[in-house]
Short mmCIF file of C-alpha atoms in Angstrom, two decimals:
data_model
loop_
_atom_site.label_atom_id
_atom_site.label_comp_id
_atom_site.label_asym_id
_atom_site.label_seq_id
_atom_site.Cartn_x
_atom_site.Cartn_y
_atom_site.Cartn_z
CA UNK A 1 16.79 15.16 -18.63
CA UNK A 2 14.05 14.38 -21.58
CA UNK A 3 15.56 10.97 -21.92
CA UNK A 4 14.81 10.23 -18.27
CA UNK A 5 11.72 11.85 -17.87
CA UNK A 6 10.47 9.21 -20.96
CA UNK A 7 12.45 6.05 -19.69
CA UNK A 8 11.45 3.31 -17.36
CA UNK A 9 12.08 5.00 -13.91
CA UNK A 10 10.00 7.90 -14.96
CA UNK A 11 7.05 5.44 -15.59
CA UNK A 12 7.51 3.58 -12.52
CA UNK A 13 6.93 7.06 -11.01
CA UNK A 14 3.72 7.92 -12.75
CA UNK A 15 2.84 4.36 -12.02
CA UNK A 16 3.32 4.14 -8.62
CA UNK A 17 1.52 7.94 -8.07
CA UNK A 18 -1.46 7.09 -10.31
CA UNK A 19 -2.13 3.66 -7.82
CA UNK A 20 -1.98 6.11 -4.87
CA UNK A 21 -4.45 8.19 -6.65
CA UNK A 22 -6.98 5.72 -6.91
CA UNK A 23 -6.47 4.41 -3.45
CA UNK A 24 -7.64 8.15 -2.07
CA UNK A 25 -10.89 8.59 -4.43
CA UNK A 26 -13.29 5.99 -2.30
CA UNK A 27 -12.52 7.87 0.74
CA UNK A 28 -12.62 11.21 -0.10
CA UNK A 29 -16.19 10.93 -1.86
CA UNK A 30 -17.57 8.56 1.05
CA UNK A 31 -20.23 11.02 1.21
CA UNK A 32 -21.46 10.54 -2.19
CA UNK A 33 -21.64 6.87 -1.58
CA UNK A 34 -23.61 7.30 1.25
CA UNK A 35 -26.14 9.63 -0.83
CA UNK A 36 -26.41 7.22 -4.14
CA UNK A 37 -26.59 3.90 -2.71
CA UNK A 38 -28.59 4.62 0.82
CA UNK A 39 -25.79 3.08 2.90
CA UNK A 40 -25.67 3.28 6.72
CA UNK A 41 -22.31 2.80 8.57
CA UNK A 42 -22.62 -1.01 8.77
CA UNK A 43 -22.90 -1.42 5.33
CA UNK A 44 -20.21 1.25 4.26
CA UNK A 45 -17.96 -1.39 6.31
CA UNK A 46 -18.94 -4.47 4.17
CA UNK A 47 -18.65 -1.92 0.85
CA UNK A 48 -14.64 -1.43 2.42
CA UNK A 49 -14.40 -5.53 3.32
CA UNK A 50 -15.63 -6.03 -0.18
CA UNK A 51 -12.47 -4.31 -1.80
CA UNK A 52 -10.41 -5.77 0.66
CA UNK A 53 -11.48 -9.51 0.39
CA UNK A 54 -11.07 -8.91 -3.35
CA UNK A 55 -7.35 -8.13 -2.84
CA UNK A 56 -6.77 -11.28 -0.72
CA UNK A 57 -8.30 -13.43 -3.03
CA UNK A 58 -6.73 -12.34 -6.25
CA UNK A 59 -3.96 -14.11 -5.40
CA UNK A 60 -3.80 -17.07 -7.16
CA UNK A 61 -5.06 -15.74 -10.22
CA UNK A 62 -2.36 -12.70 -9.89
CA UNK A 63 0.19 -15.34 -9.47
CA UNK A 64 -1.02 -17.71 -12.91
CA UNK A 65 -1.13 -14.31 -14.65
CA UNK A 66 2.38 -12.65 -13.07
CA UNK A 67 3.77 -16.04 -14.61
CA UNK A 68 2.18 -16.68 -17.78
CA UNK A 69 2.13 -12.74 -19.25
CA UNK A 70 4.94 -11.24 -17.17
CA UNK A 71 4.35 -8.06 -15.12
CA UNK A 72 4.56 -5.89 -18.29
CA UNK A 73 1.78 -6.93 -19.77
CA UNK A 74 0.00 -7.59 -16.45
CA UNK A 75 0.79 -3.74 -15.72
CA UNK A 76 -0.76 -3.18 -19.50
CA UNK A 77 -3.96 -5.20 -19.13
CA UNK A 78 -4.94 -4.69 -15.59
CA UNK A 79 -4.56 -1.33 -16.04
CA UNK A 80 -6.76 -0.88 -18.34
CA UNK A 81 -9.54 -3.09 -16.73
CA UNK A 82 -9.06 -1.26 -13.27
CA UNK A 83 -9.70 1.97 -15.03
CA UNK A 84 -13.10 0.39 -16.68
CA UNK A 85 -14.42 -0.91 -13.81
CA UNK A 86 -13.47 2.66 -11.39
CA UNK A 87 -15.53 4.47 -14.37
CA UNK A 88 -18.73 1.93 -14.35
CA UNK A 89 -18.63 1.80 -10.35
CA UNK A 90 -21.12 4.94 -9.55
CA UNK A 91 -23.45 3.22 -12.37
CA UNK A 92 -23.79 -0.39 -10.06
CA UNK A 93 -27.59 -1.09 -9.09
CA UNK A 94 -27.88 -1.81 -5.71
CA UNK A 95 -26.10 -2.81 -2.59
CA UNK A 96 -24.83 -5.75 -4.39
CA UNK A 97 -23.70 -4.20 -7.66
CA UNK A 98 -21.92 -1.91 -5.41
CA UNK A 99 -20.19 -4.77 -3.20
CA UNK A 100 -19.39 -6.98 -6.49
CA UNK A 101 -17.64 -3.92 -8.23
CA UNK A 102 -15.89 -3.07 -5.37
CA UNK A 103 -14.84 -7.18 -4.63
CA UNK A 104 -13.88 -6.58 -9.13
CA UNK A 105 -11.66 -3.42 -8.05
CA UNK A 106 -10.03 -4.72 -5.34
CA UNK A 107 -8.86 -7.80 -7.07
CA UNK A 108 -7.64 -6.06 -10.50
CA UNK A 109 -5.57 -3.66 -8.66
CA UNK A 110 -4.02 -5.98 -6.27
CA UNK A 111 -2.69 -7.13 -9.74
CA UNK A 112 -1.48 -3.33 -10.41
CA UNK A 113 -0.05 -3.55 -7.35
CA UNK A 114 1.82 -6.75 -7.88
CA UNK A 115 2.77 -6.22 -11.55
CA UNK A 116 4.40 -2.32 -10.61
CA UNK A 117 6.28 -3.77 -7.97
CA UNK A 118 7.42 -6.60 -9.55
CA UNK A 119 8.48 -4.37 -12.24
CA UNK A 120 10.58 -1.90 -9.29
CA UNK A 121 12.21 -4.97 -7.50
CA UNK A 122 13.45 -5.73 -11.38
CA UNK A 123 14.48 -2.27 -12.16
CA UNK A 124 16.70 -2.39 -8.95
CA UNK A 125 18.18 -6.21 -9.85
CA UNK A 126 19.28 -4.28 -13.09
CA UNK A 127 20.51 -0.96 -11.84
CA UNK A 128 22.13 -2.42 -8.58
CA UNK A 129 21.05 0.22 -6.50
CA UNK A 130 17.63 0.89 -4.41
CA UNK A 131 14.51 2.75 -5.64
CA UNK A 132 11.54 1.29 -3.68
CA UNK A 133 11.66 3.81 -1.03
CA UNK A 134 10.95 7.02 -2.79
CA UNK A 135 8.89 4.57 -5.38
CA UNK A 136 6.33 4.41 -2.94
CA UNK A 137 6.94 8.01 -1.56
CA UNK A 138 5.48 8.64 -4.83
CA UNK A 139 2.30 6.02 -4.10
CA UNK A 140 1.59 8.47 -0.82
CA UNK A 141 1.99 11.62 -3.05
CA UNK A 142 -0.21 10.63 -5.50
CA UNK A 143 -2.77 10.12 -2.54
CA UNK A 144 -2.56 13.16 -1.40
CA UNK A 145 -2.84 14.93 -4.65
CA UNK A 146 -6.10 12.78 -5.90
CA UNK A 147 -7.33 13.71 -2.33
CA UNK A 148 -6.89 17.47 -2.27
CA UNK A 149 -8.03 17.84 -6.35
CA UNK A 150 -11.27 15.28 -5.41
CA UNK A 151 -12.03 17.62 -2.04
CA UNK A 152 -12.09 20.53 -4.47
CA UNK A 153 -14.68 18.52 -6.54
CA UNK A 154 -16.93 17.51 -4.73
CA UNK A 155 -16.73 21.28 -3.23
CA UNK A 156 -17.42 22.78 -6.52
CA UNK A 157 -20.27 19.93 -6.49
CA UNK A 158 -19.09 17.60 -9.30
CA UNK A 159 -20.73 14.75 -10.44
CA UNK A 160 -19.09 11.55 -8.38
CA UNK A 161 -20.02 9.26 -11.84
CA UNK A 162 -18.27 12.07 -13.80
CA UNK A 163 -15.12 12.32 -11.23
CA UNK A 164 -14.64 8.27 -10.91
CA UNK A 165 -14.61 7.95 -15.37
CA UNK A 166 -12.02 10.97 -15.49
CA UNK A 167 -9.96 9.25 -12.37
CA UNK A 168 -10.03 6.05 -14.41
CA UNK A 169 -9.83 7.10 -17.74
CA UNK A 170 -6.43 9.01 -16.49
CA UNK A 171 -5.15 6.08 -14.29
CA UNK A 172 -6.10 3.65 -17.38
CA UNK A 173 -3.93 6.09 -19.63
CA UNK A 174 -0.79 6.30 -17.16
CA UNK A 175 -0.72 2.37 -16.38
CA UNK A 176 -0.82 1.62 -19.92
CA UNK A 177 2.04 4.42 -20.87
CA UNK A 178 3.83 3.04 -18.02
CA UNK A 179 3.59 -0.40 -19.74
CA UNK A 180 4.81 0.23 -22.97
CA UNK A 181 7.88 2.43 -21.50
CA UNK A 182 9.26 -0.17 -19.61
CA UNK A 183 11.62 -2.17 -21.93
CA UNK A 184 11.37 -5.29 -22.09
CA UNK A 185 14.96 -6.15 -20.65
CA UNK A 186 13.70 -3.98 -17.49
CA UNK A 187 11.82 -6.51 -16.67
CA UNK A 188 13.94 -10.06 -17.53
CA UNK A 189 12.61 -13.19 -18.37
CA UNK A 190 11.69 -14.48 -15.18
CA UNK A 191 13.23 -17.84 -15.91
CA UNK A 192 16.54 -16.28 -16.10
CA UNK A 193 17.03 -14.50 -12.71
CA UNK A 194 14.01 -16.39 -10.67
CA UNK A 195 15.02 -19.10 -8.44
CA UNK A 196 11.83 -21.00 -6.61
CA UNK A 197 12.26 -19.57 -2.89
CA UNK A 198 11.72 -22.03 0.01
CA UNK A 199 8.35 -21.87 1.90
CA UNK A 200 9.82 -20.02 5.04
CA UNK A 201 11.03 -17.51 3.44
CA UNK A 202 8.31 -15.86 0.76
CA UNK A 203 5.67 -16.80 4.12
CA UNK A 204 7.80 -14.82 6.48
CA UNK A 205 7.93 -11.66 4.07
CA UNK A 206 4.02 -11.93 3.75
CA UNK A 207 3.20 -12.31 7.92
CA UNK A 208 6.21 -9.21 8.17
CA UNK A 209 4.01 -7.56 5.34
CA UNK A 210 0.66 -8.45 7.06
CA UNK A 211 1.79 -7.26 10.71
CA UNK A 212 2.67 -3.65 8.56
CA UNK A 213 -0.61 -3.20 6.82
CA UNK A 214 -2.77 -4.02 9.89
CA UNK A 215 -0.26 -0.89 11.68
CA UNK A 216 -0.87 1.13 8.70
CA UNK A 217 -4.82 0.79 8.21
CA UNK A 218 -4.78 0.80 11.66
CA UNK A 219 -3.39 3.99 12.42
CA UNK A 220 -5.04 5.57 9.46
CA UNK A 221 -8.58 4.54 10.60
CA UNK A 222 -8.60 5.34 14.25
CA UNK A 223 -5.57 8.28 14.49
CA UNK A 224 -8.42 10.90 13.57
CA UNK A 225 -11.08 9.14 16.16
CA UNK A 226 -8.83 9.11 18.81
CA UNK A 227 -7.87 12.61 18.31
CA UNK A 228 -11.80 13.49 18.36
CA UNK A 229 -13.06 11.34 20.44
CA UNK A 230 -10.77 10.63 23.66
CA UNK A 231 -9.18 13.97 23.07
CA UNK A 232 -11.94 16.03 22.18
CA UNK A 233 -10.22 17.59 19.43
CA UNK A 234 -12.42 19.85 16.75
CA UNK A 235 -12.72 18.01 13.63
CA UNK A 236 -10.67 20.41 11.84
CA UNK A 237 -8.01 19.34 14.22
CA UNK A 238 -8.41 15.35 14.44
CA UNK A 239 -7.92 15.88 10.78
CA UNK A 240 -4.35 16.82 11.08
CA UNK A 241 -3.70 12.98 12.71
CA UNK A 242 -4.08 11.22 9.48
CA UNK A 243 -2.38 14.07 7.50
CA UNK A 244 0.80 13.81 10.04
CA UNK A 245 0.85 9.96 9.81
CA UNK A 246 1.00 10.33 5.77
CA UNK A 247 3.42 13.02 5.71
CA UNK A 248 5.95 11.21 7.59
CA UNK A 249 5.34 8.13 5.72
CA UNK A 250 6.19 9.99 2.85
CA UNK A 251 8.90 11.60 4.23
CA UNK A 252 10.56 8.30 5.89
CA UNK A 253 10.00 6.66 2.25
CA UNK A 254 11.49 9.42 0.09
CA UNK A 255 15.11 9.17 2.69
CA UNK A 256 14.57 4.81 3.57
CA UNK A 257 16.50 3.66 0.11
CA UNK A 258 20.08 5.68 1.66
CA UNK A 259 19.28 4.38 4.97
CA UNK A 260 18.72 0.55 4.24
CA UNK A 261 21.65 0.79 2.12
CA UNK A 262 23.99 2.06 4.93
CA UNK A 263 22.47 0.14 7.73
CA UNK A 264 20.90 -2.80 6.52
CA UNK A 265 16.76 -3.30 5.86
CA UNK A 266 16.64 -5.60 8.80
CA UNK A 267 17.92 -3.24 11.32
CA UNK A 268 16.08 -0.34 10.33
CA UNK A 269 12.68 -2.32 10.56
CA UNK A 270 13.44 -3.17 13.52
CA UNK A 271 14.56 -0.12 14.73
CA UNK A 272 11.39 1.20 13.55
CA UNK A 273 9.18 -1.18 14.95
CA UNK A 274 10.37 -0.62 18.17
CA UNK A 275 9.87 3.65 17.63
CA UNK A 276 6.30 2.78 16.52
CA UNK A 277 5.65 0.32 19.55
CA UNK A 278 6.82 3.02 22.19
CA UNK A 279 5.43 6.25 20.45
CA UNK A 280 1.72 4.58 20.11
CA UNK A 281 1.62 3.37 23.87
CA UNK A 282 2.81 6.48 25.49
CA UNK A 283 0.24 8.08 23.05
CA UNK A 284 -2.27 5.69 24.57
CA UNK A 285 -2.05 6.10 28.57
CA UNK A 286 -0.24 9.61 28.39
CA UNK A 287 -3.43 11.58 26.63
CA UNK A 288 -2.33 15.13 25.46
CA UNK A 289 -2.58 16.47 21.73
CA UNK A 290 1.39 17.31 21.42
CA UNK A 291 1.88 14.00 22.45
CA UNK A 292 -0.18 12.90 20.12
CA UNK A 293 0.39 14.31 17.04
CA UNK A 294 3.85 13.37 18.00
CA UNK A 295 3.15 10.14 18.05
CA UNK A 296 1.96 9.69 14.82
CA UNK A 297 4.74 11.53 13.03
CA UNK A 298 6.77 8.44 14.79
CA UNK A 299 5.11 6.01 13.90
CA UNK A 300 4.85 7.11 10.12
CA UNK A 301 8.37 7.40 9.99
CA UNK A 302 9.05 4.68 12.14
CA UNK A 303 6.93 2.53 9.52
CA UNK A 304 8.32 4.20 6.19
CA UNK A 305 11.05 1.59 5.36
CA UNK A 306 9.03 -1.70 6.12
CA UNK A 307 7.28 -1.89 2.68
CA UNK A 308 9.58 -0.92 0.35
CA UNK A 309 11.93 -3.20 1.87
CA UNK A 310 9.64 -6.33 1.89
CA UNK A 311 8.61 -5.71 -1.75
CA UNK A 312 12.11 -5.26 -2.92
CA UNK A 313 13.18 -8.84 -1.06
CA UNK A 314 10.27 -10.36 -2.41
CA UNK A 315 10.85 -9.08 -5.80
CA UNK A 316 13.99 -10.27 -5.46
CA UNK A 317 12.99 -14.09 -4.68
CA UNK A 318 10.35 -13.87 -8.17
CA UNK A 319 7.03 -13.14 -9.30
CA UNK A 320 5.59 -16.20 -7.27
CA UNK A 321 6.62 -15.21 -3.85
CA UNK A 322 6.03 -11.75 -4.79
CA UNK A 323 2.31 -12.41 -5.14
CA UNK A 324 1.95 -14.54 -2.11
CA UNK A 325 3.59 -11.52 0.07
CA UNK A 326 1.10 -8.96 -1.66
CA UNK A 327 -1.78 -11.15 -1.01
CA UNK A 328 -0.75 -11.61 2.86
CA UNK A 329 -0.24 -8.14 3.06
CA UNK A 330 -4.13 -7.55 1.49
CA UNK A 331 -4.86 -10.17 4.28
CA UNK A 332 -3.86 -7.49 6.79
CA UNK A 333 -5.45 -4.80 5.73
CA UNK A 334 -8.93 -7.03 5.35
CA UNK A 335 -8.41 -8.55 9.10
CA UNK A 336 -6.95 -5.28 11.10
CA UNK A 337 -10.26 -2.82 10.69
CA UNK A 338 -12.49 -5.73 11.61
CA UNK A 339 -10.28 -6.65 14.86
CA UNK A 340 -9.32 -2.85 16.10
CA UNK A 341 -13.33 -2.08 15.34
CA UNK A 342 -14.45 -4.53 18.23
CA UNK A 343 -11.57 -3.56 20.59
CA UNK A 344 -12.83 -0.15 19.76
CA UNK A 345 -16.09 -0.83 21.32
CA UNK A 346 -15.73 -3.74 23.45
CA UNK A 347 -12.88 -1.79 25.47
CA UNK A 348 -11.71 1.68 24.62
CA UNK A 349 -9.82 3.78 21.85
CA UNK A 350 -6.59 3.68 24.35
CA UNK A 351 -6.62 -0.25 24.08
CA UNK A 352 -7.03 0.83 20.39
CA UNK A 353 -3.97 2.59 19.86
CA UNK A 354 -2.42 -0.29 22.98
CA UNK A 355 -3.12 -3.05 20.10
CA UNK A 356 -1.16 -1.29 17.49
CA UNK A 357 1.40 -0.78 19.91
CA UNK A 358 1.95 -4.55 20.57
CA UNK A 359 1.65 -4.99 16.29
CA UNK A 360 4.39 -2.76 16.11
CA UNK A 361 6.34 -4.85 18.71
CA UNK A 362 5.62 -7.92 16.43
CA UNK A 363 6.84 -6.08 13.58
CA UNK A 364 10.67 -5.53 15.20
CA UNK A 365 10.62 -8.72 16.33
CA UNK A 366 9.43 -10.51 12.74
CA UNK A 367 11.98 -8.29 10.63
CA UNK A 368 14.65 -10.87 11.68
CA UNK A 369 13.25 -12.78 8.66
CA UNK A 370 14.60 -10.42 6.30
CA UNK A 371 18.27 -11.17 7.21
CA UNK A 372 20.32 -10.23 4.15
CA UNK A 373 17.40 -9.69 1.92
CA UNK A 374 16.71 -6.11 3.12
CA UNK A 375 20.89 -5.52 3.36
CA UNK A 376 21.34 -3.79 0.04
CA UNK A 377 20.49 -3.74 -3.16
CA UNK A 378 21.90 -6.16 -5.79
CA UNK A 379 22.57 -6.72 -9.24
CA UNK A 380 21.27 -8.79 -11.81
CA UNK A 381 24.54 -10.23 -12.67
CA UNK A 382 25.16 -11.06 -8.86
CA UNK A 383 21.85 -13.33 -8.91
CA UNK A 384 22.51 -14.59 -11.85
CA UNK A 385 26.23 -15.69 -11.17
CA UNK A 386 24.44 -17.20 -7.71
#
């Protein structure tokens, strides 16, 4: 039990859970930034578009890095810098400091991002079985831990500079224990089980990816609106929307690895898809709460699998096409807010939630570019003898 605990799964674990725990801390002390900085709504949505761009456009340099240092010490290094820069961000001057920090953050842990999952979809090569699933059921739990401890926080009135340096001297700490547990035959050379993937294929996995993370910020920015707003829920109860969505999500991700492995990744996307596309239109033009809340724990569960899927067949094709699918996926978390915000007010939350219906749709249909990658899980001596 010790031996695990202190071996490479165990730190993909902590890993995982300490990237979900930085995720929650912007959004949980969006108060605070509103306070120290003097920012109005339009400008809390360029501080968000800031972080997101930053993830889109680390691309290329995650990619030169994921090649040249391996996602060991990418994990190692990028860790470290992504806890710096969370400590220094309440000290920023200015509008601008505040943007160009949060452009920094988004860019270094897009490289987290890359380098831990890299570092799974190896893990699983080795061990010939699958892991993503509950590896990112661990990403959501850490979120919702980070969220409930930084709610207490800022409750007991703690100082946001003072919260941010512990949040990143801990994540800092984790990212680089994670780094020097995993071996370095976890994670093998890349020249040895790496074959350069054709365009088609690493480009479908990123659109699939894309299509996911606009559903996902989607559904995690308007569920609680919807539930206020067109329902005329109290705020203690729109609350619950985003808190359902996660919980399945987690949920779905902590069962998806048994269920890809006995009916294929393909089919459950899809199968998914379609749940999310029929649960998210019915809650559109069929307004009750039950139905709603309903609707939600679908789609959360319908969603679960796509991810962890996508990164594992990505990680699969190499460190090059896994970058180019995280970066895509970044792209659709950047473009979705921006695009659901003016349906939002050009037409009506029910076209809203009508929108991510017809994403979901697109998300069954695309999962037929997964074919055998989503399948099962291999073994590094059935790539390399391919």
């Amino acid at each position: 039990m010790l031996k695990r605990l202190a071996g490479p799964l165990w730190a993909l674990v902590t890993g995982f859970a300490a990237l979900g725990g930085v995720g929650s801390v912007l959004m949980t002390r969006q108060p605070e930034f509103y306070q120290r900085w003097g920012l109005d709504n339009a400008e809390w949505g360029w501080v968000l578009f800031s972080g997101g761009l930053g993830g889109v456009l680390a691309y290329p340099l995650n990619r030169a890095l994921l090649l040249r240092w391996g996602s060991r010490t990418m994990l190692h290094r990028f860790g470290t810098a992504g806890g710096i820069v969370l400590g220094l961000i309440p000290w920023l001057p200015g509008l601008s400091g505040l943007l160009a920090g949060l452009f920094l953050q988004g860019m270094i842990y897009n490289g987290v991002s890359v380098a831990i999952n890299h570092q799974a979809a190896q893990w699983e090569l080795h061990q010939g079985r699958r892991m993503m699933g509950r590896l990112h059921a661990t990403f959501f739990i850490g979120s919702v831990l980070s969220a409930f401890v930084s709610g207490l926080l800022a409750a007991a009135g703690v100082n946001l500079a003072l919260h941010m340096a512990a949040v990143g001297l801990l994540a800092a700490l984790v990212h680089r224990a994670a780094a020097a547990t995993l071996r370095a035959e976890t994670a093998a050379p890349m020249e040895q089980v790496e074959v350069r993937p054709a365009v088609d294929a690493w480009l479908g996995l990123g659109l699939l990816l894309c299509w996911c993370t606009v559903l996902e910020s989607g559904v995690m920015g308007w569920a609680s609106v919807y539930l206020s707003q067109a329902l005329h829920a109290a705020d203690s109860v729109a609350g619950f929307g985003l808190a359902v969505f996660s919980g399945a999500m987690a949920v779905g991700r902590l069962f998806s690895d048994g269920l890809v492995n006995r009916y294929g990744g393909a089919r459950l996307v899809r199968f998914g898809g379609c749940l999310c596309a029929v649960a998210l239109f019915l809650a559109a033009w069929l307004p009750a709460m039950p139905l709603a809340f309903l609707a939600f724990a679908a789609t959360g569960l319908g969603l679960a699998a796509a991810a962890p899927v996508i990164f594992s067949a990505a990680g699969r094709m190499g460190g090059e096409a896994l970058a180019l699918v995280a970066g895509l996926g970044a792209l659709g978390g950047l473009l979705g807010p921006l695009l659901l915000g003016r349906v939002a007010s050009l037409l009506s939350l029910e076209w809203v939630l009508s929108l991510l219906a017809m994403v979901s749709a697109v998300i069954a249909w695309q999962a037929r570019v997964l074919g055998d990658h989503g399948a099962r899980a291999v073994s590094l001596s059935e790539v390399t003898r391919s």
